[in-house]
């Protein structure tokens, strides 16, 4: 019998529990979460078998998923390194940055415990166990950072077969640069746009309430959890600064082209961007 | 019998034709559009009665809608000012900037022809008569810039009653600042983000194709027509530069907070932005 322990039953952790139960109804799923609403909902829906309050239970697990914010993942890795885990256990995580986590995980690997860093590239601004979905990651890239023998990676992929993701091996360094660019930078731009718009239009009627679909979709991710995103700024500081500086340079170039009335530069840049963006429209749902 | 002439049967013009016909089936709608697909589709669907090829027909119209890009609207205003129009005609437009159009429209008002600048704050990255919808502007702000007697504005609103918009009088100057902030700036940020991402990740696997819902929604409007958006940069240059400079200053402030590890500043800014953005969620459709 296979036992899986999931720490954190939020959007991502509860989706993983659903995925595991859908693909392998015989697997036992335990969960640790201080939020009793998440636990109660998960038990009622049947995608966990038992709530755990004591980390000691980790010694009986065949798979351990760390599905909390990055700083908590790092703390939990330290905790796990103090316990006697099964020698065959696979410890994995779903944190949105990987270098700091892989560094911390050396404590486990030094003890012969296999750690596979993971990151499914999908999410939502919604949070909590109720927001999870069995198909949350469907057709998305699921990055795996592994320094260990291939067998354990395959066991993990098999456990999550119902997720229907595109498994993608990558180094921690390449991963962190990639997500700095396609995830962290867009969040910074969206938060800053809402902040600056609110201040600029304060006291003007109808102000920001006149925002149409374009503004709303551009800033949808500015609804994401501020605590989690502040931590990401710290955990991936170097890559974020590099990509943000590149963006600032390009935005300044666009600003100067507008100032000089250099319409050719603007049209070329807008045209290239429109073409690239249209190429990303696989199965996307248009929204108002 | 009321006759309406619409110049331009794209997304916006064809939506207006549908709105007029839905609210007033007895109104005759004529259209001018060089695109024969737009004309054929509109006739087949019955939301125009006749295609017009000669501007002279404008002399018989009770309402004239200019629903083309801004530069063409300005050219058409010059054309209309040479014709003998009905003294009771209302000329209006749907251009996305208003000051240059209101300036041009002085040629008409000097001749006693009433001009009402208009701008419905809704749209889509889709284009053409087939993409139009009778409810495209439903619950959105429809700005009206009028220098004329109130009767004509009311006649226009009555003609478009089926649009179910929030009619909002505004000055051209306030309008152009507002749209620079909530529409033009987001487009610049989105185009630039796609452009910079494509260049940064060129040659990396999986690169930009790994982009998840967050990147996609932030850059959805980067699919908009590059020619139209280049013209907007020219037509609203002063307001766009002012709002873009404010944004650049705030983004630089965020950059410095990340660099210094000033997490309190980041969390305050992200929290304020998240709260403001959540307040805009009236009837929004979440999308992946």
Coordinates of C-alpha atoms in Angstrom, one line a residue, chain B residues 62-63 87-91 112-116 144 146 148-159:
Chain B
X62 CA -30.1 61.8 -39.7
X63 CA -27.2 60.3 -37.8
X87 CA -29.4 70.8 -40.5
X88 CA -30.7 68.3 -37.9
X89 CA -28.0 65.7 -38.4
X90 CA -26.0 64.4 -35.5
X91 CA -22.5 63.4 -36.3
X112 CA -24.0 74.6 -37.5
X113 CA -23.6 70.9 -37.7
X114 CA -23.8 69.1 -34.3
X115 CA -21.0 66.8 -33.4
X116 CA -20.9 64.6 -30.3
X144 CA -19.8 61.5 -24.5
X146 CA -20.5 67.4 -26.3
X148 CA -23.8 71.4 -28.2
X149 CA -27.4 71.6 -27.0
X150 CA -28.6 68.7 -24.9
X151 CA -31.4 67.5 -27.2
X152 CA -29.0 65.9 -29.7
X153 CA -27.2 64.0 -27.1
X154 CA -30.5 62.6 -25.9
X155 CA -31.5 61.7 -29.4
X156 CA -28.2 59.8 -29.8
X157 CA -28.7 58.0 -26.4
X158 CA -32.2 57.0 -27.4
X159 CA -31.0 55.6 -30.8

